[in-house]
Amino acid sequence: MTGVMNEQRPASMLSAIWAARYRTPARFVALITLLLPWSTTGLTFALIPWLIAFAFVDLREFPRSLLRPVCLLPIALVALALVGTLWSDAPWPERLHALGPPVKLLVIPLLIYQFERWPYGNWVFSAFLASCALLMLYSFMVAIDPNFSLKLYLSRGPYKVESGIAVRNYIDQSQEFALCALALIYPIVALLRRGRVRLAALLAVLAVGFLANMMFVVVSRTALVTLPVLVVVFALLHLHWRAALVAIGAMGIVAVLLWNVSPHLRLTIAKFSGDYQASIVGNDVSGMGSRLEYWRKSLRFVGDAPLLGHGTGSIRELFASVAADAEADRLAGEIVSNPHNQTLSVAVQWGVIGVLVLYALWFAHLLMFRGEGLACWIGLLVVVQNMLSSLLNTHLFDFTAGWIYVLGVGVAGGMALAANKTAG
């Protein structure tokens, strides 16, 4: 009897190790999402063991998986960026540097394949939520004493102490907190419908914490623009029309109350008109005013090469070619490599063809999340947030917002496709 057990034990251990090859890549993806709100370097290093672990899963169906639009379009955009280096007039270091931001889109097909087959996506969602919750609590500490900010110790250059910014910057932090607060709406509603009030209340407290941090500590104007739209999207998709109207009305009342009790919120919104006056009247550099100048020049660049654009990495050279004397006109003299609009960034470099690929990518990913369930809600939220915030930034190519898109679409997309297969 003992001999039989000894013979079976190595076999069972080998079976467990062999079975773990499917869980291990998911654990590394969870680690990546855990590090995303805190560290760019840590995330980059965590990608290496995930890619190694991914190579050991069953890849027989992987080539066929790549032929679907949700996988093929990210590859097409990266391929266009690669080919675009051939007709760019920018120096080769600029061209190669500009390849980096879109290359991360190649991770989307891998994540979709992985989480379509192995159901560990909730690990990833939980890791990101826990990491952002810790960051939110730390942000409140920094609001009380800005000297707690890790940027004082981790920043590569001199850092001016700012209240509430714990690690990166207020734009990334607001994107993460807004995403978590809105993503929690679906499980809160689902739990209340099932009568699980305590857990729903716990998640509601967490969501309120994220929103309170944004309203009273630090928030980006991009998040303020996108938040109401995303709430309306949820109400229209997941509530009956009467409940949706009540939710939208309640959001309006809450907005009025927050306006009255939050000086920080009023100051942030007032920056829109202040920036416009500073740039248009005073020809000075500002957030919104400078964007208007970037967009005006970018439209001119697109008109000069509408079909194929000016090539990968060409944006900075183009702005330098039309820059005025910076001492005489600071606004017109700015030289940037980012027009702060995703469509214009793509159009300047790769023309109408690039814009068509970009919008086809967004549309294909939106269609992937047409169903019900938490994965579809998170995926839809990630895509819509990226599309809206990309009106004021290049968030598909930026590091944090871009990786949120890659991880959100990849993990949630795989889960949504698996659910559709099961339902079918």
Phi, psi and omega in degrees: 000314179297322180296320178297318179297321179294327179288326184281332186297312177300321180296318180292323178296317178296320179296321179294318179296318180295321179291330182291346180297340177273329179280328185298314177301323179295323178296321179291324175295320176299321177296320179299313180292329176296324182275338188306314181290348189247322193215126173283319181294316180299319179298316181299317180290328180291338178295328186295307178296330177295316179297322178295315180295324179297327182295343183263359177277173181287112185250017184297326181267001186297314179302320179293325180297327182292342184280350179284147182304323182296336177261323186288324184292319173300321178296320180297320180294320177294319178298321178296320177296322179293313179293329181296343176293339186286330181251009177281143176266000180289155174301150184302323175302322178293320180296314181292323178296323181289344177287333185302310183302315180283342185299328181298342178296340178293343179286336183302310180300326179292316180294319178300314180298317183294309188273356170283337186251332184233118193277068179237023183293330180296333174301317183293313180300317181295321180296317180293318179297315180297319180295317180291326177296317176297319178295322179297315178297320179293325178296322175297323176297318180293328177295324177288317178220103182301342180289352174284345185302131177292341180296336177298333185251338185253346183294140182287337180230188177301136183237128176275124183297128179231140183291129171089347181268107190277316188230297190265263180210166187291336179290310179297317181298318179293321178300315182293315182292320179297318180298314181294315182300317182283325178297330181287343181300317184297307179295329178297312179296318181296319180293320178296322179294331179268002178081011180269075190290319185297312180294321177298320179295322178297314178293325178295319177299319178296316179297318178297324177299316178298314182293321179297321177298319181290322185279330189243348182248291179203139180210149176268153178292331176300316179295323179296326179287320187277331185304307181299322180296317181292324176296317178297320178301314179297314182300318182287328184274325192241002178237154172294158190299326178291315178297324178296317178296320178296317181296318180293319177296318178297322178298321178296318179295316179298321179298318178296316179297316179296323178300323182282330186256351184243099175299326180297319179295316180296320180295320180295316180292325180295340180295335179302304181289325179297317178295319180299314180296318182297322185272316185284320181273315185263359182053039181248159181286134176206171183297295184284320180298319178295323178302318179300322178291319178300317183293321179298314179293320181297321177298324177294319178297319179297320179296332179285333180215074190288329188278303184251355180075189184263000177100163184294131178080014187272350191297312183297317179298322180293317178295324178294327183289339182243009182289137176275178176297118185297329180288326180279325183213095185298323183292310181287343182270359181292136176242115185231160175249011183217112181282002178059041171200122187297317181298315181292323177300317178289318184294320180297320185274322188229013171065200182298325179299316178297319180295319178298318178295317180301310183288329174295322178298309179301316183294318179297320179288327174298315181297332180294338185249038180282343186277191178260164177116162183298319181298318179294321179294315180296316180297315178299318180298316180297315182293313181295318178300318180294318180296317182290314182291338178285354171290333183245355181211174172257064191286345174286331182260341178294160188292295187294307181297323179294318179289328173300318179295313182299311182290318181296311181292319182294309183288307181296324179296316177299317179294320180294318179294322178295319179296321178296322178295318181295317180293325181286000000 
